[in-house]
mmCIF file of C-alpha atoms in Angstrom:
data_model
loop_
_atom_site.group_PDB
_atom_site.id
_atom_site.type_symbol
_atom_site.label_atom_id
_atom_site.label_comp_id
_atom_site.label_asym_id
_atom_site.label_seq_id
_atom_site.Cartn_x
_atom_site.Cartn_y
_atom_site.Cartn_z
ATOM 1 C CA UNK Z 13 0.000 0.000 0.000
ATOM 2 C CA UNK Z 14 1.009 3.484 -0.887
ATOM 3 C CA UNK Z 15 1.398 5.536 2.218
ATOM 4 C CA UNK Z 16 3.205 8.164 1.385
ATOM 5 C CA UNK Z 17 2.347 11.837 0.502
ATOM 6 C CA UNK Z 18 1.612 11.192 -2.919
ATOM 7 C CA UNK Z 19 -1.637 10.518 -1.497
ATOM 8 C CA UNK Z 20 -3.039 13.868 -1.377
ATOM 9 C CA UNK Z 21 -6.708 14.478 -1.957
ATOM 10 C CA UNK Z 22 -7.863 15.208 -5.494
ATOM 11 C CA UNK Z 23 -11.232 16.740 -5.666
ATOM 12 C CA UNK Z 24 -13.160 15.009 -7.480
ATOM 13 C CA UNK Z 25 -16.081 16.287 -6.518
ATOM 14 C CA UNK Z 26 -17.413 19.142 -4.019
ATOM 15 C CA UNK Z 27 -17.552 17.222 -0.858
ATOM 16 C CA UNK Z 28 -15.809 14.300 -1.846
ATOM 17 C CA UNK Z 29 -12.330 13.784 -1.311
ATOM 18 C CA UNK Z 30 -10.202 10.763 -2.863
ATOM 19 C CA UNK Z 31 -6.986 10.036 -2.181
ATOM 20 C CA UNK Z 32 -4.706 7.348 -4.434
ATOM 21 C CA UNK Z 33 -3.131 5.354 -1.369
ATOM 22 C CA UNK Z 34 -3.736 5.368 2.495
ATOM 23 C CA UNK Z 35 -3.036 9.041 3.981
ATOM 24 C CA UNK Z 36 0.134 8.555 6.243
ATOM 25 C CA UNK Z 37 -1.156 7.979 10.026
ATOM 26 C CA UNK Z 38 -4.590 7.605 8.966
ATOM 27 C CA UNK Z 39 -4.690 3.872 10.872
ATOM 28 C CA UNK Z 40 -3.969 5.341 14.383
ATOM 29 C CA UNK Z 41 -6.877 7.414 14.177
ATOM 30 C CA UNK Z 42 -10.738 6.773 15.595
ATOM 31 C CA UNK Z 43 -13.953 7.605 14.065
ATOM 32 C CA UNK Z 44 -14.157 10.817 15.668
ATOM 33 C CA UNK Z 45 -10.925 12.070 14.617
ATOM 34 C CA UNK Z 46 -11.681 11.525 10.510
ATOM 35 C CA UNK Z 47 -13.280 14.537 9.450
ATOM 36 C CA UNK Z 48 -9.920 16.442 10.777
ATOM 37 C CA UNK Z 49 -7.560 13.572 9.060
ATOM 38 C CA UNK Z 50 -10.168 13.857 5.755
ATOM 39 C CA UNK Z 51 -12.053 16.490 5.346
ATOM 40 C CA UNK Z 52 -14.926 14.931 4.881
ATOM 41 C CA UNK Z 53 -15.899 11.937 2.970
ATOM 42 C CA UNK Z 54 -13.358 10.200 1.183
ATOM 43 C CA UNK Z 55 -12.976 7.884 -1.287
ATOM 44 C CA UNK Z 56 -9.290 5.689 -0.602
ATOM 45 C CA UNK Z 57 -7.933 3.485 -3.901
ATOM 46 C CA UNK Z 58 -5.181 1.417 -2.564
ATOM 47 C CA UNK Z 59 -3.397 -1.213 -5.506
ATOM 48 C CA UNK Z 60 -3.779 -4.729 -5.293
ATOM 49 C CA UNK Z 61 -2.402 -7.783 -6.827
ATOM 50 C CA UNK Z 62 -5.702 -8.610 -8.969
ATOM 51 C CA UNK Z 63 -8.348 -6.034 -10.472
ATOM 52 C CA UNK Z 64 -10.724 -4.839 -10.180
ATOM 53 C CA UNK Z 65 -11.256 -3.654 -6.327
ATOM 54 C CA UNK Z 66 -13.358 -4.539 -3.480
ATOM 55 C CA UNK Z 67 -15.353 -2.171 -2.662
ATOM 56 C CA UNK Z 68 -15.962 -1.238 0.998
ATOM 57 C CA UNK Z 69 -18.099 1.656 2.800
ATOM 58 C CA UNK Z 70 -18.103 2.578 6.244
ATOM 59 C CA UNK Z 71 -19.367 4.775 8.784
ATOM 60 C CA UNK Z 72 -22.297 5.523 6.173
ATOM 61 C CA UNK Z 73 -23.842 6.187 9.658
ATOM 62 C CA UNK Z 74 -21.482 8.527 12.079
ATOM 63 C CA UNK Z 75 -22.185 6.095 15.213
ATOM 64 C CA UNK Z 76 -22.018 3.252 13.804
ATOM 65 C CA UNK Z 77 -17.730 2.642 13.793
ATOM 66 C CA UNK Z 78 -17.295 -1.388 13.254
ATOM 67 C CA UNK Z 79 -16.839 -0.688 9.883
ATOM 68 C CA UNK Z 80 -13.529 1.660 10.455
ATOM 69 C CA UNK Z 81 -12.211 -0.859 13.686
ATOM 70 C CA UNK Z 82 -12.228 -3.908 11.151
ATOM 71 C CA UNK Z 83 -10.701 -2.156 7.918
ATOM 72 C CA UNK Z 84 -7.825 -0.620 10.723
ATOM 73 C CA UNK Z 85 -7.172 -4.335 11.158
ATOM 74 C CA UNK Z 86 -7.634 -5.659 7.512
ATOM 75 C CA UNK Z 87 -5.039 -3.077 6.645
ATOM 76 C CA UNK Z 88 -2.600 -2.898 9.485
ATOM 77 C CA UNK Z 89 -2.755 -6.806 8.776
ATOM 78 C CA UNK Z 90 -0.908 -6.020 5.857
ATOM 79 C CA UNK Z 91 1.873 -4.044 7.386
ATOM 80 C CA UNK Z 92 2.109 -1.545 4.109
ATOM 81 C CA UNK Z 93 2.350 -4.633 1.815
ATOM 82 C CA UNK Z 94 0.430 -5.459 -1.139
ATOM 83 C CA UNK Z 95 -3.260 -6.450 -0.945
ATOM 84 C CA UNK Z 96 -4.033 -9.460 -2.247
ATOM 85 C CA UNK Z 97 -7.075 -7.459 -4.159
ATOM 86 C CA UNK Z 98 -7.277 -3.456 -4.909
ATOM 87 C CA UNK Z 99 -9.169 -2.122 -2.266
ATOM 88 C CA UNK Z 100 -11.110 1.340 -2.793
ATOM 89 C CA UNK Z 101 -12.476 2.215 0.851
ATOM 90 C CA UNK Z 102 -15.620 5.224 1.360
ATOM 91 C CA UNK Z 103 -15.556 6.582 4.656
ATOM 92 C CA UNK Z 104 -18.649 8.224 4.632
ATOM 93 C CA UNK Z 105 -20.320 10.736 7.179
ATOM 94 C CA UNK Z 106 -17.193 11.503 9.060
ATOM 95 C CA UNK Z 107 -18.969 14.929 10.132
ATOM 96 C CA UNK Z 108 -21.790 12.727 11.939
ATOM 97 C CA UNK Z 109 -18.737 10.775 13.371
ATOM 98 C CA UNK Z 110 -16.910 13.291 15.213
ATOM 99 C CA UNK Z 111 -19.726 13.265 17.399
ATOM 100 C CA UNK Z 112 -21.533 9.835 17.418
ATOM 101 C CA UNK Z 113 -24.228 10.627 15.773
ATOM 102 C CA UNK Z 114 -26.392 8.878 12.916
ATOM 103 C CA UNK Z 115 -26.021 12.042 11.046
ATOM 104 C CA UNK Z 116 -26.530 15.653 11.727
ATOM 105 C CA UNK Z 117 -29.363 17.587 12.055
ATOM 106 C CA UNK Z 118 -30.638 18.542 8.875
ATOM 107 C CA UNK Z 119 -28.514 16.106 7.162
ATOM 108 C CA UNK Z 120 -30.284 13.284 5.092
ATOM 109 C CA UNK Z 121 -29.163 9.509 6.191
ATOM 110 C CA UNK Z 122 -25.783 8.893 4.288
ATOM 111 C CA UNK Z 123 -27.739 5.377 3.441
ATOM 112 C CA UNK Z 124 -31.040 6.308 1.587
ATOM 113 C CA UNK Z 125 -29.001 8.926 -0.861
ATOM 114 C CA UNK Z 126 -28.144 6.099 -3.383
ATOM 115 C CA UNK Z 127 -31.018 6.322 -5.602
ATOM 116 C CA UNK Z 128 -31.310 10.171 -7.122
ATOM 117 C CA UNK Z 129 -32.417 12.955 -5.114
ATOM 118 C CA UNK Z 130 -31.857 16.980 -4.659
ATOM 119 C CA UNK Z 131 -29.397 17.089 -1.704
ATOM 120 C CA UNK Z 132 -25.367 17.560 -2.088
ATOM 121 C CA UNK Z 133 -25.501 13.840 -0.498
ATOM 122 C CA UNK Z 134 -27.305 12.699 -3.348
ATOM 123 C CA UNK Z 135 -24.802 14.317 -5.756
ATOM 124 C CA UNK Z 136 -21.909 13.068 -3.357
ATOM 125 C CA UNK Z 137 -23.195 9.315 -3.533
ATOM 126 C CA UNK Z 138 -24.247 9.488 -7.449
ATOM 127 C CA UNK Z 139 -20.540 10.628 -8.046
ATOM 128 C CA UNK Z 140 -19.036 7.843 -5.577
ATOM 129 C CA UNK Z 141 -20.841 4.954 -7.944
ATOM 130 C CA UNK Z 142 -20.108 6.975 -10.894
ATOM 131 C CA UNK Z 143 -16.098 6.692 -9.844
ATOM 132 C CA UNK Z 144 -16.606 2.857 -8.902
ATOM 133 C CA UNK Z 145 -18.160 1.790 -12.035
ATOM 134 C CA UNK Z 146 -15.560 3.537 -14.202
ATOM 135 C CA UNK Z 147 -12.969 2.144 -12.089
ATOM 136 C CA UNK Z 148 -14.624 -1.518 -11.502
ATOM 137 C CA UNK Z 149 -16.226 -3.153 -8.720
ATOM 138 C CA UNK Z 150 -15.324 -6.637 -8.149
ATOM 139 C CA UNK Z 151 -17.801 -6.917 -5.539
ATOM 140 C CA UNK Z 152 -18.758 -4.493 -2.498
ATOM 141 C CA UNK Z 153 -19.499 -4.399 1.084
ATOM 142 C CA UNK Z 154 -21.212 -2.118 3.183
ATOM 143 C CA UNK Z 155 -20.188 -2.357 7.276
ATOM 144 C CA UNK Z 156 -22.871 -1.442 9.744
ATOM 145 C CA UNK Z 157 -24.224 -1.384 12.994
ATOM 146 C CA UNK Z 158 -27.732 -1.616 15.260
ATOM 147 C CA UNK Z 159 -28.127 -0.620 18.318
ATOM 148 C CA UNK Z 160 -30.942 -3.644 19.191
ATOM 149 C CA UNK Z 161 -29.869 -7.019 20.354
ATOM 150 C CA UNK Z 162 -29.682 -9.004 16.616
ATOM 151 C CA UNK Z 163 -27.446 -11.299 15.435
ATOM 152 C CA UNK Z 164 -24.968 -10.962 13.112
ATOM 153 C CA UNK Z 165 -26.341 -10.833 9.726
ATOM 154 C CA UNK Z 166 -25.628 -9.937 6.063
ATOM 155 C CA UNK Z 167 -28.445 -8.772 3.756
ATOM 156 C CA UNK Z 168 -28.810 -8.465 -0.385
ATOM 157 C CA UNK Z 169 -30.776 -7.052 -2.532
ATOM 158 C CA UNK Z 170 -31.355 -9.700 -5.086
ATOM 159 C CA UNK Z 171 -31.902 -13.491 -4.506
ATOM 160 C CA UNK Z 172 -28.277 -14.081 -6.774
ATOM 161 C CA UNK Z 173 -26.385 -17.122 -5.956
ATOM 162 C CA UNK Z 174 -22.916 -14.723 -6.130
ATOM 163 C CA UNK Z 175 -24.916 -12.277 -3.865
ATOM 164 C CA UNK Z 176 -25.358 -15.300 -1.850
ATOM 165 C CA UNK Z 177 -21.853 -16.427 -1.441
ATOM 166 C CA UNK Z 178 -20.105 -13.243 -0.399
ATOM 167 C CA UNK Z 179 -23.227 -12.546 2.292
ATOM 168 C CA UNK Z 180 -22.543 -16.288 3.693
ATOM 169 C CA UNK Z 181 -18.606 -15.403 4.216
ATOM 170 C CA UNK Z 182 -20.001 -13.307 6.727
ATOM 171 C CA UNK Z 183 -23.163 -15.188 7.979
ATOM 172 C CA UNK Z 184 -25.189 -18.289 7.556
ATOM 173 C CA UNK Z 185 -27.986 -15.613 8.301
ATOM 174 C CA UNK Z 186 -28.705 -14.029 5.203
ATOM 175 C CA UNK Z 187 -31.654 -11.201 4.842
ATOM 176 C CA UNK Z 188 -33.691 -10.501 1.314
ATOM 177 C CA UNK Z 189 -35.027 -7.025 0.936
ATOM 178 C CA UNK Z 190 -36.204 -4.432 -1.930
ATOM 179 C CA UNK Z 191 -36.903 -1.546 0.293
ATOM 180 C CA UNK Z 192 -35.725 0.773 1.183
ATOM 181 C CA UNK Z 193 -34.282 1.008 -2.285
ATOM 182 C CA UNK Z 194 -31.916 4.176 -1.628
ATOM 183 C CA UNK Z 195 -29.436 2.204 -0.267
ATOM 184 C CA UNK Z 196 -25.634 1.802 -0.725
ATOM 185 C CA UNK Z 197 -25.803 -2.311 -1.380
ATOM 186 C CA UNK Z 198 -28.761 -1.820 -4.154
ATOM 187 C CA UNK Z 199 -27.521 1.182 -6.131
ATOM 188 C CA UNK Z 200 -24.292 -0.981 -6.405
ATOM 189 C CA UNK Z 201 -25.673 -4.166 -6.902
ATOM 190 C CA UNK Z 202 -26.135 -3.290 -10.665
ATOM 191 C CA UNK Z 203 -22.279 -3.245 -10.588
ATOM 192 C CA UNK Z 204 -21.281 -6.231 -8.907
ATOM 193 C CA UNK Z 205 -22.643 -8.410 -5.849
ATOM 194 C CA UNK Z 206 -23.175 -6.691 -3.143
ATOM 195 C CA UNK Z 207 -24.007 -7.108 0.804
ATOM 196 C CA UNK Z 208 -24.664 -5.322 3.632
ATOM 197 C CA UNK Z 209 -23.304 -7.181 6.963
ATOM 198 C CA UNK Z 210 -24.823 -5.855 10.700
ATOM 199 C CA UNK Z 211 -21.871 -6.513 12.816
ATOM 200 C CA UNK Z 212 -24.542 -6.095 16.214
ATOM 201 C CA UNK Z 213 -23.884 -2.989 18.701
ATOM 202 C CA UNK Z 214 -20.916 -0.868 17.957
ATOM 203 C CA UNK Z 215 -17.737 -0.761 20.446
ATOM 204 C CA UNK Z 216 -18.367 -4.960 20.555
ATOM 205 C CA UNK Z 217 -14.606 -6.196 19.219
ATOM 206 C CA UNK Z 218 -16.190 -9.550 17.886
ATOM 207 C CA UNK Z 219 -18.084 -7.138 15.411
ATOM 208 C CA UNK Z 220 -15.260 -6.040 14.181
ATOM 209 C CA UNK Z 221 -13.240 -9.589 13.755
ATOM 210 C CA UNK Z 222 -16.017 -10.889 12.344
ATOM 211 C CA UNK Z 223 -16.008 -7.920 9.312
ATOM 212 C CA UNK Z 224 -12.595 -7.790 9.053
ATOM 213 C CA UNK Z 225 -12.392 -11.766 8.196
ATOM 214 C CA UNK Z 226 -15.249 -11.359 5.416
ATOM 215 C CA UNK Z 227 -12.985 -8.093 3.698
ATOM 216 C CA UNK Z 228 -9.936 -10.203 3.944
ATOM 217 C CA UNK Z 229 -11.758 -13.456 2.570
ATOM 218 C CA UNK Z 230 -12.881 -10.956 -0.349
ATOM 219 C CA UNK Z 231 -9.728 -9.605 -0.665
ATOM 220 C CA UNK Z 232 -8.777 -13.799 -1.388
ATOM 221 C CA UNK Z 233 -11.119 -14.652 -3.406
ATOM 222 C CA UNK Z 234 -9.870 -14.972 -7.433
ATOM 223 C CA UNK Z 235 -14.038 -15.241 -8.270
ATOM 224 C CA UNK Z 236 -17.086 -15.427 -6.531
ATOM 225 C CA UNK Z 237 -18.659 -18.497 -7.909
ATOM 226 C CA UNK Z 238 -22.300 -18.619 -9.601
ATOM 227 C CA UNK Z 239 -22.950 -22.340 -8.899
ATOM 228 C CA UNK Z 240 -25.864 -22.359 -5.727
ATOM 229 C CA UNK Z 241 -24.649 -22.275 -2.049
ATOM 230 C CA UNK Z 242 -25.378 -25.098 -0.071
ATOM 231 C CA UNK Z 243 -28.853 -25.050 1.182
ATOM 232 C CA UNK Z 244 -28.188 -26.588 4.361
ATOM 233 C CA UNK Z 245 -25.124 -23.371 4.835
ATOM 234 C CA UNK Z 246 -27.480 -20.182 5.568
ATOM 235 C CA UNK Z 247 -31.121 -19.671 6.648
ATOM 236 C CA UNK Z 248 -33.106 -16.810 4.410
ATOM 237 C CA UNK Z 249 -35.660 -14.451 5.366
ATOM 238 C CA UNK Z 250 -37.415 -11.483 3.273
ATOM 239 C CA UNK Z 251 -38.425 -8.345 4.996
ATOM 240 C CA UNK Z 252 -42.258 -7.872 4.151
ATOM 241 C CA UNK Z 253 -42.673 -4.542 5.627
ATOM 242 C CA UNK Z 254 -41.128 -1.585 7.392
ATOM 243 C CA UNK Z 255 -42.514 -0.250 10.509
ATOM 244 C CA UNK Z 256 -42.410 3.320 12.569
ATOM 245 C CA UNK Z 257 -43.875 5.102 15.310
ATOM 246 C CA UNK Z 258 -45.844 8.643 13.988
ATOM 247 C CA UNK Z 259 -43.997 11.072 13.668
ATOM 248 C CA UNK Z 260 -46.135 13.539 15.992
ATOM 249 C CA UNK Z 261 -46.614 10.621 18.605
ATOM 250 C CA UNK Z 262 -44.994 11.135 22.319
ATOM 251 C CA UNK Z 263 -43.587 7.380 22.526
ATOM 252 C CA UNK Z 264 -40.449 5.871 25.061
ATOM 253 C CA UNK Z 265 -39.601 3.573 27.506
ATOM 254 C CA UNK Z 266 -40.906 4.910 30.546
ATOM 255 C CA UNK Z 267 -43.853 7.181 29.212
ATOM 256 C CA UNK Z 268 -46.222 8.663 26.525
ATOM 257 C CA UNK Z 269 -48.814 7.807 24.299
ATOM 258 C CA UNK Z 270 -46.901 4.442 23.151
ATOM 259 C CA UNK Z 271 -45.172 3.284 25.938
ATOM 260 C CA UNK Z 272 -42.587 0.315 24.321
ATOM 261 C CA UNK Z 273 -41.708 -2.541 26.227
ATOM 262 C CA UNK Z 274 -38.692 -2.575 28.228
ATOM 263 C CA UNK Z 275 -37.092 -6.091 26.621
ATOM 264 C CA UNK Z 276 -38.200 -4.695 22.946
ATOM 265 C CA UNK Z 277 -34.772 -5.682 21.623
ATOM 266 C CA UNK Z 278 -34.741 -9.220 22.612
ATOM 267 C CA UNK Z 279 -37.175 -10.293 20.351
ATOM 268 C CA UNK Z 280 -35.331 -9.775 17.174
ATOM 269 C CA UNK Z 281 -35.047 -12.679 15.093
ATOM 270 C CA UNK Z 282 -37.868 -14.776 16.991
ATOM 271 C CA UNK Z 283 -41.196 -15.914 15.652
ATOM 272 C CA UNK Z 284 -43.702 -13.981 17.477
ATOM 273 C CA UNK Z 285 -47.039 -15.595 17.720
ATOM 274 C CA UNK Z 286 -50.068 -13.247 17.051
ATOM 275 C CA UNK Z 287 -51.044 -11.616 20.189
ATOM 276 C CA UNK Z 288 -47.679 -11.003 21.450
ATOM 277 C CA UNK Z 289 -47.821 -7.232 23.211
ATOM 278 C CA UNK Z 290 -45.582 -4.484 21.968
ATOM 279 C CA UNK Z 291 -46.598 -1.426 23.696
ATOM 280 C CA UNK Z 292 -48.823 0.131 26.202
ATOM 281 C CA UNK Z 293 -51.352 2.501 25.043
ATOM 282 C CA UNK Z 294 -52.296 5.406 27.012
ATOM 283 C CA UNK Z 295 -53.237 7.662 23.997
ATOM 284 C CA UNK Z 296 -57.021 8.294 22.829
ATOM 285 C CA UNK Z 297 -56.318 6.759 19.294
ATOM 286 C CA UNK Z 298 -58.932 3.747 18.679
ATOM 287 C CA UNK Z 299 -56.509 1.475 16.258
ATOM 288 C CA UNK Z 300 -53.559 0.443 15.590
ATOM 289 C CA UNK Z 301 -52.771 3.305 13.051
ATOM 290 C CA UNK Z 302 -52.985 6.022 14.959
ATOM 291 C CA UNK Z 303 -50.340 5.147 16.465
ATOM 292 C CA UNK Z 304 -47.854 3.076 14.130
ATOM 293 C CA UNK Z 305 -47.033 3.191 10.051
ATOM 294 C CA UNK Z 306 -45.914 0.257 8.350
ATOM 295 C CA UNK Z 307 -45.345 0.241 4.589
ATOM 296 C CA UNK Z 308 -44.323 -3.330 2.616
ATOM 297 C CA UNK Z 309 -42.441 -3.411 -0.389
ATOM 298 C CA UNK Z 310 -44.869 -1.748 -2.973
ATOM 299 C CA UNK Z 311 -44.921 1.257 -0.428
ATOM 300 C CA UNK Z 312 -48.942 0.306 0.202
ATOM 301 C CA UNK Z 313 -50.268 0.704 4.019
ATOM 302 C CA UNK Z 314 -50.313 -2.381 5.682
ATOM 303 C CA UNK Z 315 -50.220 -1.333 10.029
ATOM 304 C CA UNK Z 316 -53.555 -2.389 10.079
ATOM 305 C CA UNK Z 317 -52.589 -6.207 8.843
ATOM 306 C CA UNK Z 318 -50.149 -6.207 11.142
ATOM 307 C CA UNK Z 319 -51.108 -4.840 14.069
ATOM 308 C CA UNK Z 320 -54.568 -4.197 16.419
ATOM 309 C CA UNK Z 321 -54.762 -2.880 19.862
ATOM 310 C CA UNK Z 322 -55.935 -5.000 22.344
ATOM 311 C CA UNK Z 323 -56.701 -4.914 25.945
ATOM 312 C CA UNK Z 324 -54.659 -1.413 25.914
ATOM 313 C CA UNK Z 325 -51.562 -2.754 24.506
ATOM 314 C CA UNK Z 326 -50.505 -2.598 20.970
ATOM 315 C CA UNK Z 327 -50.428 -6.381 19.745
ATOM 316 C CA UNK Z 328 -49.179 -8.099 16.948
ATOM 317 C CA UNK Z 329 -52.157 -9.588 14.665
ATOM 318 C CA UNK Z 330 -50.260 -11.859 12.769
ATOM 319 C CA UNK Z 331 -47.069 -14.231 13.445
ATOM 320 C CA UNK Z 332 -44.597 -12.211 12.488
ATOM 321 C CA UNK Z 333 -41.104 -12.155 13.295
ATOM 322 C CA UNK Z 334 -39.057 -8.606 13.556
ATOM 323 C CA UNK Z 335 -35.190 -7.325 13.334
ATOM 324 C CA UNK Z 336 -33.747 -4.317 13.987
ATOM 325 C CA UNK Z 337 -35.838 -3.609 17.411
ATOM 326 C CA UNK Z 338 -34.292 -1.133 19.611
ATOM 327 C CA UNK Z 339 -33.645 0.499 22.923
ATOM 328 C CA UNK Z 340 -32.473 3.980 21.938
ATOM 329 C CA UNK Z 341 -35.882 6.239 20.774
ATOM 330 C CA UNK Z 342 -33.372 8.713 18.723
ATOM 331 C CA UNK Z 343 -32.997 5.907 16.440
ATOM 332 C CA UNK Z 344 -36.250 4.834 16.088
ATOM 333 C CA UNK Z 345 -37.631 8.030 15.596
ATOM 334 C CA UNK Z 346 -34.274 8.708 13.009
ATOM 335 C CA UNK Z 347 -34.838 5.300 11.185
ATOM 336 C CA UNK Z 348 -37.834 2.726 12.273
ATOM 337 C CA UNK Z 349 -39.250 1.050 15.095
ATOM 338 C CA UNK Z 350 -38.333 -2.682 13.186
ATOM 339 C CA UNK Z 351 -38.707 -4.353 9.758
ATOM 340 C CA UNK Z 352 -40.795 -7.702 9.703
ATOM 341 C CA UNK Z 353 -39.670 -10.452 7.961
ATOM 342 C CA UNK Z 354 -40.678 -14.025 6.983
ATOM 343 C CA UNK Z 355 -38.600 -17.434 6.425
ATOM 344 C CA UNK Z 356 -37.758 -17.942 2.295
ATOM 345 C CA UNK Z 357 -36.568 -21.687 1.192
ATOM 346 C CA UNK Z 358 -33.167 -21.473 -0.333
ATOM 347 C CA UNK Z 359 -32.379 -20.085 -4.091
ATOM 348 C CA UNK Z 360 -33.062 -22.682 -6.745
#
């Protein structure tokens, strides 16, 4: 890897820098100290023994730092030697990152800007996948976080046997979904396959292990083979629907209108039976709209299929069986309350 000064920032675009090589020091540094290092985004090309490069993106999502802890190791692993693969690394909303957040007030989330749109995130991403598909993509990777009790899981965007095999390098538990289609994985999975991996909570150092062995595996690989994986090597589910509180609704932990359950998070990933209690309701609203949205994957309304109140709680009407639960409100008021999913039989 190239780590000396010849590095220095082009820009290629307003808001993006991209450097050819690893800025010098850039390793010792922690999430919050990017934007200084950077800034602001950047897109890093380091040279590899085989073209074209693995793609990687982190910190899409300022609080969320696996992503940066496992490519410090991938590439201090290396020691300033040649990767096995060329490498080109977006570190994304370092801005959010110097202060653990999602992303700023008034910024859009740096992972629904991948589809068009008016903001200078939507030009920054369009120009990102503009530079990668010139360049080459041999596949790409997208690191995240949650901050719910889940277990670590990759998810793609299109029921593809290569899609499968790099998601299964990092998981036998493998998640299918179309929407929200503004994300990173799906605007590049025209390029080349694609997954997103949820390493769990952030600051857990298995997270980052665990990521850093599926870039260096990529890194390895010569191919990713089109022949089916295994069915008896992952389990597949397909997120149905996308749920959130109302946006004018008082909700928590401990009070409000919707008053969540205090073990929400631990029952990610685990058939609920219909019935099974969400929330206390202590608002005036007579069903279960009034006080939560969920849209599937055509965008069409669908709390109401879902959901009922019951007895004063809000109730699931259906088995269903949810991810991405959590205990921090800020999130779920910045992203969802959960996505529901359902079991898929393996790709033919």
């Amino acid at each position: 890897m190239d780590t000396e000064a010849s590095q220095r920032a082009r820009p290629a675009y307003p808001g993006l820098r991209e450097y050819e090589g690893l800025p010098a020091g850039l390793l010792e540094l922690g999430p919050r100290e990017l934007a200084d290092a950077l800034g602001g985004p950047a897109l890093i090309h380091l040279p590899g023994r085989r073209e074209p490069a693995l793609f990687v993106s982190v910190l899409l999502h300022g609080n969320e730092t696996t992503g940066w802890e496992a490519m410090q190791r991938v590439l201090r692993s290396y020691h300033g030697g040649p990767l096995p693969r060329a490498l080109s690394l977006f570190v994304g909303n370092v801005a959010a990152a110097r202060t653990g957040q999602r992303h700023l007030p008034g910024q859009p989330d740096y992972n629904r800007v991948w589809r068009g749109g008016g903001t200078p995130e939507h030009a920054l991403a369009a120009r990102v996948r503009e530079r990668m598909a010139a360049r080459g993509v041999f596949a790409s990777i997208d690191i995240h976080n949650n901050t719910g009790r889940n277990p670590h899981y990759a998810c793609i965007n299109r029921l593809d046997h290569q899609f499968l095999h790099l998601a299964t390098l990092f998981s036998r538990t493998v998640v299918y979904f179309t929407r929200p289609d503004s994300v990173q994985s799906n605007a590049f999975a025209d390029l080349a396959p694609a997954t997103t991996v949820e390493c769990g909570r952030p600051g857990q150092p298995e997270g980052a292990a665990q990521a850093a062995e599926l870039v260096d595996a990529a890194l390895h690989l010569r191919d990713i083979p089109a022949d089916p994986v295994a069915p008896h090597d992952y389990d597949l589910y397909h997120t149905v629907a996308t749920v959130y509180v109302r946006g004018e609704l008082d909700f928590g932990f401990e009070g409000g209108d919707l008053v969540l359950r205090d073990d929400l998070d631990r029952l990610n990933f685990r058939d609920l039976p219909a019935g099974t209690g969400l929330a206390e309701v202590r608002g005036s609203g007579e069903r279960a709209g009034d006080y939560v949205v969920a849209h599937d994957e055509r965008g069409a309304r669908v709390e109401e299929r879902y959901f009922s109140l019951d007895r004063g709680e809000l109730r699931t009407r259906l088995p269903v069986m949810p991810s991405m639960l959590s205990h921090d409100p800020a999130i779920i008021r910045q992203d969802c309350l959960c996505y529901l999913m359902e079991r898929l039989p393996p790709v033919e």
